[in-house]
């Protein structure tokens, strides 16, 4: 049996009443294998299903490429920062996390991630052609994504395709993007209430532009391109470009500044957001 309020950090299997301590800087391996630190007799658990590690930054759960996935508070995750009383579901087994009050909280978000987490529903449109690290990061963290290319081009040009990713406000991947993508022109963010597939359909329609020289491929998802084109769009062009998108968020030439583009009555409007340690400060500027 175990205490309802353990004094030490631990994870408890509610079905079997098995408890395992969470020690600082040591990863706890949970699964059905006898080699797991916390071995559970559950036919739906992978041999090594997930890990939990307490670090100086907080308590981090990582799914270990399990066959059926890991849920934290009902949401499937690849990795997640844990809080006291969080509930984990893996296979048939229900776990609860106990963290003492002195446990180190998750690390503070960067100013960019702190700003973006409140812009929901939020998507990232990432350009794999910018760097091999784009696709490597998506694959390493097993981030669900969909290419704007389709058919054979989606496979043949996978290493250079633009990928649409749906973001949630508490996803560790949001901070990863803030650290790696921002300032390196990996892509742009957009806010839209539309489901991913409908938004993808709209964004695909923007991949080709009618120019005086004919139809040309348009890499609008490169922030260096978009921040030059959006301000000169007519109202008619802007309405077509925005479609179901409420906001386009992208880095300025100075990466300490974010540009927030919206569609106003007279055309495109731009708000410049300074990203500082004390939060984001908006400076209104008409475009």
Short mmCIF file of N, CA, C and O in Angstrom, two decimals, residues 135-202:
data_model
loop_
_atom_site.label_atom_id
_atom_site.label_comp_id
_atom_site.label_asym_id
_atom_site.label_seq_id
_atom_site.Cartn_x
_atom_site.Cartn_y
_atom_site.Cartn_z
N UNK A 135 13.68 19.19 -40.38
CA UNK A 135 13.05 17.87 -40.45
C UNK A 135 13.60 16.95 -39.37
O UNK A 135 12.87 16.13 -38.80
N UNK A 136 14.88 17.07 -39.06
CA UNK A 136 15.47 16.25 -38.00
C UNK A 136 14.79 16.51 -36.67
O UNK A 136 14.51 15.58 -35.90
N UNK A 137 14.49 17.77 -36.38
CA UNK A 137 13.82 18.11 -35.12
C UNK A 137 12.41 17.56 -35.09
O UNK A 137 11.97 17.00 -34.09
N UNK A 138 11.67 17.70 -36.19
CA UNK A 138 10.31 17.17 -36.25
C UNK A 138 10.30 15.66 -36.08
O UNK A 138 9.44 15.11 -35.37
N UNK A 139 11.25 14.97 -36.71
CA UNK A 139 11.28 13.51 -36.63
C UNK A 139 11.76 13.04 -35.26
O UNK A 139 11.23 12.08 -34.70
N UNK A 140 12.75 13.72 -34.70
CA UNK A 140 13.29 13.29 -33.41
C UNK A 140 12.25 13.41 -32.31
O UNK A 140 12.16 12.56 -31.42
N UNK A 141 11.43 14.46 -32.36
CA UNK A 141 10.40 14.67 -31.34
C UNK A 141 9.07 14.04 -31.73
O UNK A 141 8.11 14.14 -30.98
N UNK A 142 9.04 13.39 -32.91
CA UNK A 142 7.82 12.73 -33.39
C UNK A 142 6.65 13.70 -33.41
O UNK A 142 5.56 13.39 -32.92
N UNK A 143 6.86 14.89 -33.98
CA UNK A 143 5.83 15.91 -34.03
C UNK A 143 4.90 15.63 -35.22
O UNK A 143 5.37 15.52 -36.36
N UNK A 144 3.58 15.49 -34.99
CA UNK A 144 2.66 15.30 -36.11
C UNK A 144 2.75 16.48 -37.07
O UNK A 144 2.76 17.64 -36.65
N UNK A 145 2.81 16.20 -38.36
CA UNK A 145 3.00 17.25 -39.35
C UNK A 145 2.41 16.79 -40.67
O UNK A 145 2.23 15.60 -40.91
N UNK A 146 2.12 17.76 -41.54
CA UNK A 146 1.62 17.43 -42.87
C UNK A 146 2.31 18.36 -43.87
O UNK A 146 2.45 19.56 -43.64
N UNK A 147 2.77 17.78 -44.96
CA UNK A 147 3.45 18.54 -45.99
C UNK A 147 2.43 19.31 -46.84
O UNK A 147 1.32 18.84 -47.08
N UNK A 148 2.83 20.51 -47.30
CA UNK A 148 1.97 21.22 -48.25
C UNK A 148 2.07 20.61 -49.63
O UNK A 148 1.21 20.84 -50.48
N UNK A 149 3.13 19.83 -49.88
CA UNK A 149 3.23 19.11 -51.13
C UNK A 149 2.37 17.84 -51.04
O UNK A 149 2.09 17.35 -49.95
N UNK A 150 1.97 17.32 -52.17
CA UNK A 150 1.20 16.08 -52.15
C UNK A 150 1.60 15.20 -53.33
O UNK A 150 2.35 15.61 -54.21
N UNK A 151 1.10 13.97 -53.29
CA UNK A 151 1.45 13.02 -54.33
C UNK A 151 2.92 12.66 -54.28
O UNK A 151 3.54 12.63 -53.22
N UNK A 152 3.51 12.42 -55.44
CA UNK A 152 4.91 11.99 -55.49
C UNK A 152 5.85 13.09 -55.02
O UNK A 152 6.95 12.81 -54.53
N UNK A 153 5.43 14.36 -55.16
CA UNK A 153 6.30 15.46 -54.73
C UNK A 153 6.48 15.45 -53.21
O UNK A 153 7.53 15.86 -52.70
N UNK A 154 5.46 15.01 -52.48
CA UNK A 154 5.57 14.96 -51.02
C UNK A 154 6.68 14.00 -50.60
O UNK A 154 7.35 14.23 -49.58
N UNK A 155 6.90 12.94 -51.38
CA UNK A 155 7.95 11.98 -51.07
C UNK A 155 9.30 12.40 -51.66
O UNK A 155 10.32 12.41 -50.97
N UNK A 156 9.28 12.79 -52.92
CA UNK A 156 10.53 13.12 -53.60
C UNK A 156 11.18 14.39 -53.03
O UNK A 156 12.41 14.51 -53.01
N UNK A 157 10.35 15.33 -52.58
CA UNK A 157 10.86 16.60 -52.06
C UNK A 157 10.65 16.74 -50.55
O UNK A 157 10.58 17.84 -50.03
N UNK A 158 10.59 15.61 -49.87
CA UNK A 158 10.33 15.64 -48.42
C UNK A 158 11.36 16.46 -47.67
O UNK A 158 11.03 17.16 -46.70
N UNK A 159 12.60 16.41 -48.10
CA UNK A 159 13.67 17.12 -47.40
C UNK A 159 13.64 18.62 -47.64
O UNK A 159 14.36 19.36 -46.96
N UNK A 160 12.79 19.08 -48.57
CA UNK A 160 12.74 20.51 -48.88
C UNK A 160 11.32 21.05 -48.82
O UNK A 160 11.07 22.17 -49.26
N UNK A 161 10.40 20.29 -48.25
CA UNK A 161 8.99 20.68 -48.26
C UNK A 161 8.65 21.62 -47.11
O UNK A 161 9.32 21.63 -46.08
N UNK A 162 7.57 22.39 -47.27
CA UNK A 162 7.02 23.13 -46.14
C UNK A 162 6.06 22.23 -45.36
O UNK A 162 5.24 21.54 -45.96
N UNK A 163 6.17 22.24 -44.03
CA UNK A 163 5.36 21.37 -43.18
C UNK A 163 4.49 22.19 -42.26
O UNK A 163 4.96 23.14 -41.61
N UNK A 164 3.21 21.82 -42.18
CA UNK A 164 2.26 22.48 -41.29
C UNK A 164 2.15 21.67 -40.01
O UNK A 164 1.92 20.46 -40.04
N UNK A 165 2.34 22.35 -38.87
CA UNK A 165 2.33 21.71 -37.56
C UNK A 165 1.33 22.43 -36.66
O UNK A 165 1.36 23.66 -36.56
N UNK A 166 0.43 21.67 -36.04
CA UNK A 166 -0.50 22.26 -35.08
C UNK A 166 0.15 22.30 -33.70
O UNK A 166 0.69 21.30 -33.24
N UNK A 167 0.10 23.46 -33.06
CA UNK A 167 0.76 23.66 -31.77
C UNK A 167 -0.28 23.86 -30.68
O UNK A 167 -1.31 24.48 -30.91
N UNK A 168 0.02 23.34 -29.49
CA UNK A 168 -0.83 23.58 -28.32
C UNK A 168 -0.01 24.38 -27.32
O UNK A 168 1.21 24.35 -27.32
N UNK A 169 -0.70 25.10 -26.45
CA UNK A 169 -0.02 26.11 -25.65
C UNK A 169 0.97 25.54 -24.64
O UNK A 169 1.92 26.21 -24.25
N UNK A 170 0.81 24.27 -24.23
CA UNK A 170 1.73 23.72 -23.23
C UNK A 170 2.73 22.74 -23.82
O UNK A 170 3.39 21.99 -23.11
N UNK A 171 2.86 22.73 -25.16
CA UNK A 171 3.77 21.77 -25.79
C UNK A 171 5.22 22.20 -25.63
O UNK A 171 5.57 23.34 -25.94
N UNK A 172 6.10 21.32 -25.14
CA UNK A 172 7.53 21.67 -25.06
C UNK A 172 8.09 22.05 -26.42
O UNK A 172 9.07 22.80 -26.50
N UNK A 173 7.48 21.56 -27.51
CA UNK A 173 7.97 21.87 -28.85
C UNK A 173 7.89 23.37 -29.14
O UNK A 173 8.66 23.89 -29.94
N UNK A 174 6.97 24.07 -28.49
CA UNK A 174 6.86 25.51 -28.69
C UNK A 174 8.14 26.20 -28.26
O UNK A 174 8.63 27.10 -28.95
N UNK A 175 8.70 25.77 -27.13
CA UNK A 175 9.96 26.35 -26.67
C UNK A 175 11.12 25.93 -27.58
O UNK A 175 12.03 26.70 -27.85
N UNK A 176 11.07 24.70 -28.09
CA UNK A 176 12.09 24.24 -29.02
C UNK A 176 12.12 25.12 -30.27
O UNK A 176 13.19 25.51 -30.75
N UNK A 177 10.94 25.46 -30.79
CA UNK A 177 10.88 26.35 -31.95
C UNK A 177 11.41 27.73 -31.62
O UNK A 177 12.10 28.35 -32.44
N UNK A 178 11.09 28.20 -30.42
CA UNK A 178 11.58 29.52 -30.02
C UNK A 178 13.11 29.54 -29.98
O UNK A 178 13.74 30.54 -30.33
N UNK A 179 13.71 28.42 -29.57
CA UNK A 179 15.16 28.36 -29.44
C UNK A 179 15.85 28.16 -30.80
O UNK A 179 16.87 28.77 -31.09
N UNK A 180 15.26 27.28 -31.63
CA UNK A 180 15.96 26.88 -32.86
C UNK A 180 15.50 27.62 -34.10
O UNK A 180 16.32 27.96 -34.97
N UNK A 181 14.20 27.86 -34.22
CA UNK A 181 13.67 28.40 -35.47
C UNK A 181 13.78 29.91 -35.56
O UNK A 181 14.08 30.46 -36.62
N UNK A 182 13.54 30.57 -34.45
CA UNK A 182 13.46 32.04 -34.46
C UNK A 182 14.82 32.64 -34.76
O UNK A 182 15.82 32.29 -34.17
N UNK A 183 14.84 33.55 -35.71
CA UNK A 183 16.08 34.18 -36.12
C UNK A 183 16.81 33.42 -37.21
O UNK A 183 17.80 33.92 -37.76
N UNK A 184 16.32 32.22 -37.54
CA UNK A 184 16.95 31.39 -38.58
C UNK A 184 16.04 31.18 -39.78
O UNK A 184 16.32 30.33 -40.63
N UNK A 185 14.92 31.90 -39.81
CA UNK A 185 13.99 31.86 -40.95
C UNK A 185 13.49 30.46 -41.25
O UNK A 185 13.36 30.07 -42.42
N UNK A 186 13.19 29.70 -40.20
CA UNK A 186 12.66 28.35 -40.40
C UNK A 186 11.24 28.37 -40.94
O UNK A 186 10.78 27.39 -41.51
N UNK A 187 10.51 29.46 -40.72
CA UNK A 187 9.12 29.50 -41.16
C UNK A 187 8.35 30.59 -40.48
O UNK A 187 8.92 31.52 -39.90
N UNK A 188 7.02 30.47 -40.54
CA UNK A 188 6.13 31.48 -39.96
C UNK A 188 5.08 30.77 -39.10
O UNK A 188 4.86 29.56 -39.22
N UNK A 189 4.44 31.54 -38.23
CA UNK A 189 3.34 31.03 -37.42
C UNK A 189 2.04 31.67 -37.94
O UNK A 189 2.05 32.79 -38.45
N UNK A 190 0.95 30.95 -37.77
CA UNK A 190 -0.34 31.54 -38.12
C UNK A 190 -1.40 31.08 -37.12
O UNK A 190 -1.31 30.00 -36.54
N UNK A 191 -2.37 31.95 -36.92
CA UNK A 191 -3.49 31.68 -36.02
C UNK A 191 -4.73 31.49 -36.87
O UNK A 191 -5.07 32.33 -37.70
N UNK A 192 -5.41 30.36 -36.67
CA UNK A 192 -6.61 30.06 -37.45
C UNK A 192 -7.49 29.10 -36.67
O UNK A 192 -7.00 28.16 -36.05
N UNK A 193 -8.79 29.34 -36.73
CA UNK A 193 -9.75 28.45 -36.07
C UNK A 193 -10.09 27.24 -36.93
O UNK A 193 -10.82 26.35 -36.48
N UNK A 194 -9.57 27.19 -38.14
CA UNK A 194 -9.88 26.09 -39.05
C UNK A 194 -9.12 24.82 -38.67
O UNK A 194 -7.98 24.90 -38.19
N UNK A 195 -9.71 23.65 -38.89
CA UNK A 195 -8.97 22.39 -38.69
C UNK A 195 -7.76 22.33 -39.59
O UNK A 195 -7.70 23.00 -40.63
N UNK A 196 -6.80 21.50 -39.22
CA UNK A 196 -5.53 21.44 -39.92
C UNK A 196 -5.71 21.19 -41.41
O UNK A 196 -5.06 21.85 -42.23
N UNK A 197 -6.55 20.25 -41.81
CA UNK A 197 -6.65 19.88 -43.22
C UNK A 197 -7.25 21.02 -44.05
O UNK A 197 -6.83 21.24 -45.20
N UNK A 198 -8.20 21.75 -43.50
CA UNK A 198 -8.78 22.88 -44.23
C UNK A 198 -7.75 23.99 -44.38
O UNK A 198 -7.62 24.61 -45.45
N UNK A 199 -7.00 24.24 -43.30
CA UNK A 199 -5.96 25.26 -43.37
C UNK A 199 -4.89 24.85 -44.38
O UNK A 199 -4.40 25.67 -45.16
N UNK A 200 -4.52 23.57 -44.38
CA UNK A 200 -3.53 23.09 -45.35
C UNK A 200 -4.00 23.33 -46.78
O UNK A 200 -3.22 23.76 -47.64
N UNK A 201 -5.28 23.07 -47.04
CA UNK A 201 -5.82 23.26 -48.39
C UNK A 201 -5.67 24.72 -48.83
O UNK A 201 -5.31 25.01 -49.97
N UNK A 202 -5.95 25.62 -47.90
CA UNK A 202 -5.82 27.04 -48.23
C UNK A 202 -4.36 27.41 -48.49
O UNK A 202 -4.04 28.09 -49.48
#
